[in-house]
């Protein structure tokens, strides 16, 4: 079939089963947008900023498990998208991001809206391509989707010069992908798995350390079974929330900097860490030399480079965690759950000593209450996206997650402005669920223009601002570690968020009481239009407990005890 | 580098395509690894090139380097062997007024010779193990070398 490069892009996206593309047109990508106009194979969602287009594609991917697709133009269109690429790279989110480039004859001449896009995206993508001949497009796009979704997932960037999208060439999308240099190992070594099972059976205080790789590989239900069968308690990383249901008796909680006391103490006391799709991030481990000091380490990961990168693995198992857990399930009969009775009791005692909680001791609403209340009212019916900061940690700590892909948050890069566009993508992927963005008064302003996208495309995201008139997380660190010098974190000057939402065609509520909050949330759900619920919360609330940066997990700053 | 930094030679077979060298060097700079020397040339009658990278780091760092290199899509193989034949070339320019027979004798001791004689300068070439090249460059210091160029190491596993 002889067609133009631009038509090839459309044909490839349809062949890949793409139903939604997020993007923003511009000069160098116009040929492709002309073909988008003519087709009806997928919907295009026009965001109001290229960064938002990529975050929306991330949210779409995280909620659906499919590859997210974003399209942008050259130069500033591309540079605006870089934050999204970096975010997806850090959190292993499969994306294909297609950018226009100036015509080949102008590359290198500092042409209008020219930038070395593949040079910039190289360190923040899994792979990238500059397509110099339309005859390569079918292969490149097919490889891009394959690379994005296989192995350790990640974003792939395809940069296409304008003359290549105009060029007519042969297009055949039926050829299978053959990349001689890329063959991810997906099945775990059976001998290693056998040894790992033996090591678990011989341990007294084993602990599952569940990571985001479980969500990526759709292995949560297998993991639930493994945890149940073995009776081994589990901690989740921030990225793994929703792997186990919140009411699973073996789920301790999240671990790490703002993990629960019991989760961090369990990690400090365990004698066998069973890491599944987790990468020993510094926000999880605290001081490395003190991390799980007396434990052996079983590390299952699709990415060999993640194994023994930070913590030496005694039993490294390279493979897709879904396969490996299935292999472990076959062998786990020799693990006796009764052996861990006293270990589970020890952990329960930790939890009773310092439970994950907060004090309702002020007139103002506590931010944690808001998260809990959303959970009580919406529970499983909502997908929860967040921005970055205190609200994000409270959401991770207190929301009652019940399923994988319910939790969408920027973990690795920590991108403020992620939440709202991501929640738009989540709503596009899962329209039957309520899409909530729990955000802060700092973060929401970093992509507030997406109110327009949500209104236009009727994607009724509910933004809940935990408004403390502070850049709260930085303020917390300034309070704790900078002698209360609150440098440039006081956000007392703010827009009227209700009016902002209304100006775009959405609805808004300013909430100061619990009763008002309930009404605002119920109305937002019922009205089915984008909403901002601006909740006035206690200004100086800190996220607790906390492991100070570089500290040991067992050395936590704890919530002060209150006499009842 | 901390914890017993060691000099290591890493050979990388890559698909010979645009920007593949940038992928490799970006990886080293982005992750804070050292490159002491780097040579690259196409492998005859194939679509691949071979890079020889001399680097240094602890055992953990070297392991990470090889794993991270492996993760790059166009990388076919990564060799990190201790048992290898390693050679490097050095070209040196001397004033013609220096003692040429002495220089020639030293060059011969390091598998080399005079390769060019001009009106004002001579150029010598030696090819030997990188450590011996160090010695050679030490030995010829007294003959006032005007310019020195080293090729970087190439290596093959035994």
XYZ file of C-alpha atoms in Angstrom, chain A residues 21-479:
459
model
C -4.798 10.045 21.380
C -3.953 13.058 23.506
C -2.259 15.915 21.749
C -1.772 19.429 20.557
C -1.186 20.373 16.908
C 1.437 22.713 15.466
C 3.395 23.444 12.315
C 5.645 20.416 12.012
C 2.932 17.855 12.847
C 0.202 19.396 10.676
C 0.288 16.706 8.005
C -0.577 14.133 10.638
C -3.320 16.307 12.117
C -4.774 16.670 8.626
C -5.128 12.893 8.528
C -6.562 12.846 12.054
C -9.284 15.195 10.780
C -10.184 12.719 8.043
C -10.287 9.534 10.115
C -12.664 8.092 12.690
C -10.637 5.164 13.993
C -9.739 6.864 17.278
C -10.726 9.955 19.228
C -8.303 12.822 19.690
C -8.411 14.730 22.948
C -7.043 18.238 22.630
C -5.369 19.165 25.893
C -4.467 22.790 26.501
C -0.746 22.182 27.051
C 1.608 19.540 25.688
C 2.761 18.511 29.151
C -0.864 17.745 29.981
C -1.207 15.662 26.819
C 1.560 13.332 27.976
C 0.297 13.176 31.572
C -3.188 12.390 30.253
C -1.684 9.579 28.160
C 0.050 8.332 31.324
C -3.198 8.380 33.273
C -4.934 6.614 30.408
C -2.225 3.961 30.336
C -2.143 3.444 34.088
C -5.904 3.046 34.333
C -6.287 0.831 31.267
C -3.014 -1.106 31.121
C -2.706 -0.140 27.456
C -0.006 1.915 25.760
C -0.803 5.630 26.069
C -0.360 7.799 22.995
C 0.401 11.502 22.794
C 1.137 13.700 19.809
C 2.849 17.072 19.750
C 4.632 19.415 17.414
C 8.332 20.289 17.191
C 10.320 22.782 19.283
C 8.311 24.121 22.228
C 5.600 21.521 21.689
C 8.182 18.859 22.256
C 10.040 20.563 25.109
C 6.742 21.038 26.934
C 6.204 17.304 26.636
C 9.580 16.363 28.123
C 8.355 16.439 31.729
C 5.720 13.879 30.788
C 8.298 11.657 29.117
C 10.558 11.843 32.154
C 7.635 11.106 34.453
C 6.640 8.048 32.424
C 10.243 6.885 32.297
C 10.664 7.032 36.059
C 7.392 5.203 36.691
C 7.791 2.670 33.838
C 4.618 3.714 32.030
C 4.275 2.476 28.441
C 3.763 5.414 26.095
C 4.342 6.183 22.459
C 4.878 9.907 22.023
C 4.986 11.170 18.452
C 6.442 14.584 17.723
C 6.730 16.591 14.538
C 10.143 17.819 13.487
C 11.221 20.478 10.990
C 11.801 19.130 7.465
C 15.010 17.131 7.024
C 16.524 19.818 4.812
C 16.238 22.282 7.704
C 17.531 20.018 10.506
C 20.665 21.568 11.935
C 19.972 25.065 10.631
C 18.324 26.458 13.778
C 15.068 26.562 11.858
C 11.833 27.930 13.320
C 10.639 25.619 16.119
C 13.625 23.341 15.652
C 15.155 21.546 18.615
C 17.217 18.351 18.803
C 14.268 16.398 20.161
C 15.819 12.932 20.205
C 18.911 14.425 21.841
C 16.719 15.765 24.636
C 14.503 12.712 25.012
C 17.344 10.177 25.011
C 17.955 10.128 28.781
C 14.259 10.189 29.652
C 12.833 7.547 27.317
C 13.238 3.815 27.031
C 14.085 4.342 23.378
C 13.637 6.953 20.703
C 13.688 7.311 16.929
C 14.255 10.073 14.421
C 12.527 8.789 11.304
C 14.372 9.912 8.165
C 12.468 7.902 5.567
C 8.743 7.172 5.412
C 9.597 3.652 4.290
C 10.830 3.046 7.869
C 7.679 4.293 9.585
C 5.762 1.018 9.756
C 8.726 -0.779 11.317
C 9.568 2.089 13.671
C 6.015 2.566 14.955
C 5.528 -1.160 15.417
C 8.812 -1.392 17.298
C 7.853 1.662 19.356
C 4.658 0.019 20.624
C 6.442 -3.263 21.219
C 9.327 -1.706 23.130
C 7.015 0.544 25.172
C 4.886 -2.340 26.416
C 7.366 -5.224 26.710
C 10.062 -5.925 29.273
C 10.202 -3.103 31.788
C 7.649 -0.759 30.196
C 8.486 2.835 29.386
C 7.947 5.734 27.045
C 9.173 5.602 23.447
C 9.527 8.821 21.497
C 9.204 8.956 17.706
C 10.308 12.193 16.047
C 9.091 12.617 12.442
C 10.264 15.453 10.182
C 7.499 17.249 8.300
C 8.700 16.151 4.863
C 8.682 12.525 5.986
C 4.999 12.795 6.915
C 4.381 14.106 3.375
C 6.511 11.460 1.673
C 4.700 8.623 -0.110
C 6.122 5.155 0.491
C 5.180 1.527 0.848
C 3.357 0.664 4.085
C 3.077 -2.863 5.403
C 2.219 -3.212 9.080
C 1.921 -6.980 9.033
C 5.618 -7.789 9.454
C 6.352 -9.063 12.959
C 8.733 -7.088 15.162
C 12.242 -8.494 14.998
C 14.767 -6.658 17.128
C 17.815 -8.829 17.388
C 19.309 -6.771 20.197
C 16.183 -6.618 22.389
C 14.861 -9.822 23.922
C 13.574 -9.272 27.463
C 13.653 -12.302 29.711
C 10.141 -12.905 31.024
C 10.225 -16.353 32.610
C 12.008 -16.813 35.912
C 14.785 -19.362 36.244
C 13.073 -22.420 37.844
C 16.159 -23.359 39.868
C 16.410 -19.868 41.324
C 12.717 -19.946 42.159
C 13.101 -23.310 43.879
C 15.976 -21.965 45.944
C 13.995 -18.839 46.803
C 11.024 -20.915 47.979
C 13.365 -22.980 50.157
C 14.852 -19.825 51.605
C 11.373 -18.519 52.426
C 10.403 -21.848 54.013
C 13.513 -21.695 56.182
C 12.984 -18.104 57.267
C 11.195 -17.094 60.439
C 10.122 -13.559 59.633
C 9.640 -13.268 55.878
C 8.062 -10.183 54.363
C 6.618 -9.439 50.942
C 7.851 -6.115 49.599
C 5.380 -5.362 46.807
C 6.294 -2.845 44.124
C 4.741 -1.073 41.163
C 5.987 -3.740 38.765
C 3.113 -5.910 40.005
C 0.613 -3.342 38.734
C 2.478 -2.960 35.437
C 2.469 -6.690 34.774
C -1.158 -7.176 35.881
C -0.027 -9.590 38.551
C -1.949 -8.219 41.534
C -4.455 -11.081 41.741
C -1.703 -13.699 41.528
C 0.152 -11.842 44.264
C -2.984 -11.757 46.404
C -3.174 -15.522 46.081
C 0.500 -16.004 46.923
C 0.228 -13.808 49.988
C -2.909 -15.637 51.137
C -1.447 -19.104 50.586
C 1.810 -18.396 52.375
C 0.418 -16.317 55.221
C 3.374 -13.978 54.863
C 2.698 -10.343 55.722
C 3.212 -7.724 53.043
C 4.187 -4.095 52.714
C 3.421 -2.077 49.615
C 5.436 0.649 48.016
C 3.755 3.890 47.057
C 3.576 2.647 43.462
C 2.024 -0.674 44.456
C -1.044 0.686 46.281
C -4.069 -1.382 45.382
C -2.122 -4.604 44.880
C -3.670 -6.008 48.038
C -7.098 -4.829 49.120
C -7.003 -2.360 52.021
C -8.813 -4.831 54.264
C -6.467 -7.744 53.528
C -5.306 -8.920 56.930
C -1.797 -9.560 55.662
C -1.358 -6.067 54.250
C 0.558 -4.034 56.806
C 0.560 -0.741 54.907
C 2.818 1.395 52.771
C 6.465 1.513 53.772
C 9.089 4.193 53.316
C 9.523 7.844 54.155
C 5.827 8.253 54.985
C 5.065 4.607 55.459
C 3.466 3.294 58.610
C 5.481 2.497 61.710
C 4.479 -1.159 61.482
C 5.493 -1.434 57.809
C 8.880 0.129 58.395
C 9.514 -1.867 61.559
C 8.525 -5.067 59.779
C 11.071 -4.249 57.078
C 13.678 -3.566 59.722
C 12.996 -6.821 61.587
C 12.424 -9.226 58.724
C 14.901 -11.995 57.994
C 13.789 -12.532 54.371
C 12.724 -9.758 52.042
C 10.681 -10.990 49.084
C 10.816 -8.072 46.656
C 8.335 -8.366 43.801
C 8.665 -5.709 41.121
C 10.125 -3.160 43.514
C 13.340 -1.237 42.987
C 14.595 -0.254 46.452
C 14.042 3.457 45.829
C 15.679 5.840 48.308
C 12.232 7.031 49.477
C 11.527 3.408 50.411
C 14.803 2.262 51.928
C 15.975 5.261 53.912
C 19.583 4.734 54.961
C 20.712 1.820 52.792
C 23.238 0.340 55.204
C 20.507 -0.038 57.837
C 17.815 -1.280 55.469
C 16.558 -4.792 56.275
C 19.952 -5.281 57.806
C 19.581 -8.858 58.969
C 17.595 -10.163 56.049
C 18.254 -12.239 53.001
C 16.891 -10.721 49.818
C 14.868 -12.381 47.086
C 14.486 -9.921 44.244
C 12.112 -10.576 41.359
C 12.306 -7.994 38.593
C 11.926 -7.827 34.832
C 14.862 -5.417 34.695
C 18.208 -7.073 35.481
C 19.713 -3.639 36.122
C 17.315 -3.127 39.037
C 18.636 -6.237 40.763
C 21.557 -5.648 43.125
C 21.658 -1.998 42.034
C 21.233 -0.706 45.581
C 20.681 -3.739 47.789
C 22.486 -6.965 47.096
C 20.108 -9.761 46.109
C 20.848 -13.230 47.497
C 18.272 -14.756 45.178
C 18.020 -12.698 41.998
C 15.173 -13.745 39.703
C 14.888 -11.974 36.370
C 11.440 -12.288 34.852
C 7.974 -10.876 34.486
C 6.588 -10.847 38.016
C 3.290 -12.300 36.759
C 5.093 -15.380 35.436
C 7.394 -15.683 38.406
C 4.565 -15.423 40.940
C 2.675 -18.100 38.993
C 5.806 -20.264 39.164
C 6.085 -19.565 42.887
C 2.441 -20.492 43.425
C 3.134 -23.965 42.064
C 5.970 -24.477 44.505
C 4.770 -22.659 47.605
C 3.208 -25.757 49.185
C 6.339 -26.258 51.259
C 5.793 -22.920 52.963
C 3.761 -23.375 56.143
C 1.716 -20.288 57.042
C 1.468 -21.415 60.661
C 5.195 -20.829 61.102
C 4.695 -17.099 60.901
C 2.022 -16.765 63.583
C 4.228 -15.021 66.095
C 5.786 -12.851 63.396
C 2.346 -11.640 62.356
C 1.590 -10.966 65.993
C 4.773 -8.932 66.372
C 3.726 -6.799 63.414
C 0.234 -6.349 64.825
C 1.817 -5.145 68.024
C 3.857 -2.596 66.080
C 0.667 -1.390 64.485
C -1.142 -1.124 67.796
C 1.762 0.801 69.265
C 1.819 3.463 66.541
C -1.119 3.047 64.181
C -1.357 5.083 61.015
C -3.783 7.754 62.133
C -4.278 11.465 62.779
C -5.821 13.668 65.432
C -9.021 15.581 64.857
C -8.071 18.310 67.273
C -8.647 21.536 65.362
C -11.671 23.502 64.197
C -10.513 23.246 60.640
C -10.977 20.046 58.666
C -7.976 17.752 58.776
C -6.703 16.871 55.298
C -6.500 13.188 56.215
C -10.183 13.228 57.082
C -10.988 14.381 53.551
C -9.114 11.436 52.046
C -10.787 8.993 54.417
C -14.172 10.501 53.725
C -13.756 10.209 49.961
C -12.891 6.578 50.583
C -15.991 6.043 52.724
C -18.293 7.717 50.215
C -16.800 6.438 46.956
C -14.494 3.531 47.836
C -14.121 1.177 44.914
C -16.233 3.309 42.569
C -13.494 5.922 42.204
C -10.076 5.981 40.606
C -7.733 8.194 42.573
C -5.146 10.375 40.873
C -3.022 12.843 42.774
C -0.591 15.642 42.319
C 2.587 15.798 44.353
C 3.090 16.877 47.929
C 1.439 16.384 51.289
C -1.969 15.613 49.802
C -0.371 12.843 47.751
C 1.111 11.168 50.821
C -2.153 11.449 52.745
C -3.976 9.936 49.790
C -1.497 7.046 49.675
C -1.745 6.545 53.432
C -5.470 6.828 54.015
C -7.401 5.892 50.888
C -8.958 2.407 51.132
C -7.671 0.999 47.844
C -9.383 -2.152 46.734
C -7.922 -2.944 43.313
C -4.898 -2.452 41.085
C -4.934 0.514 38.662
C -7.151 2.422 41.078
C -4.192 4.541 42.158
C -2.529 6.902 39.689
C 0.236 9.091 41.001
C 3.633 10.421 39.993
C 6.045 8.473 42.164
C 9.523 8.536 40.709
C 9.712 11.988 39.209
C 7.281 13.612 41.643
C 5.700 15.905 39.069
C 3.444 18.639 40.386
C 0.756 19.244 37.774
C 0.483 15.532 37.000
C -2.800 14.873 38.740
C -5.435 16.785 36.808
C -4.404 15.818 33.261
C -3.732 12.258 34.458
C -7.237 12.113 35.940
C -8.598 13.265 32.571
C -6.775 10.371 30.915
C -8.060 8.024 33.616
C -11.636 9.143 32.957
C -11.161 8.608 29.219
C -9.874 5.090 29.895
C -12.423 4.142 32.564
C -15.563 6.249 32.072
C -17.617 3.979 34.332
C -15.532 4.983 37.353
C -15.525 8.338 39.101
C -12.209 10.076 38.411
C -10.918 11.937 41.441
C -7.839 14.134 41.522
C -6.694 14.728 45.068
C -4.504 17.786 44.802
C -2.985 20.689 46.662
C -3.285 24.411 46.304
C 0.226 24.479 44.831
C -0.060 21.604 42.374
C -3.480 22.385 40.922
C -2.222 25.636 39.438
C 0.439 23.799 37.450
C -2.063 22.456 34.927
C -5.248 24.332 35.785
C -5.836 25.090 32.070
C -7.005 21.489 31.673
C -10.389 22.587 33.018
C -11.004 23.499 29.394
C -10.177 20.006 28.120
C -12.383 18.415 30.762
C -15.294 20.694 29.920
C -14.955 20.348 26.162
C -14.582 16.568 26.165
C -17.079 16.052 29.003
C -14.565 14.284 31.205
C -15.931 15.144 34.647
C -12.871 14.941 36.846
C -13.464 15.933 40.464
C -10.513 17.923 41.784
C -10.326 17.968 45.554
C -7.901 20.623 46.730
C -6.573 20.051 50.235
C -6.010 23.760 50.597
C -3.677 24.800 53.396
C -2.452 27.949 51.696
C 1.014 26.467 51.704
C 3.319 24.592 49.426
C 2.749 22.085 52.155
C 5.447 19.449 51.805
C 8.217 22.004 51.382
C 6.703 23.978 54.256
C 6.799 20.804 56.378
C 10.504 20.302 55.656
C 11.171 23.980 56.393
C 9.341 23.628 59.698
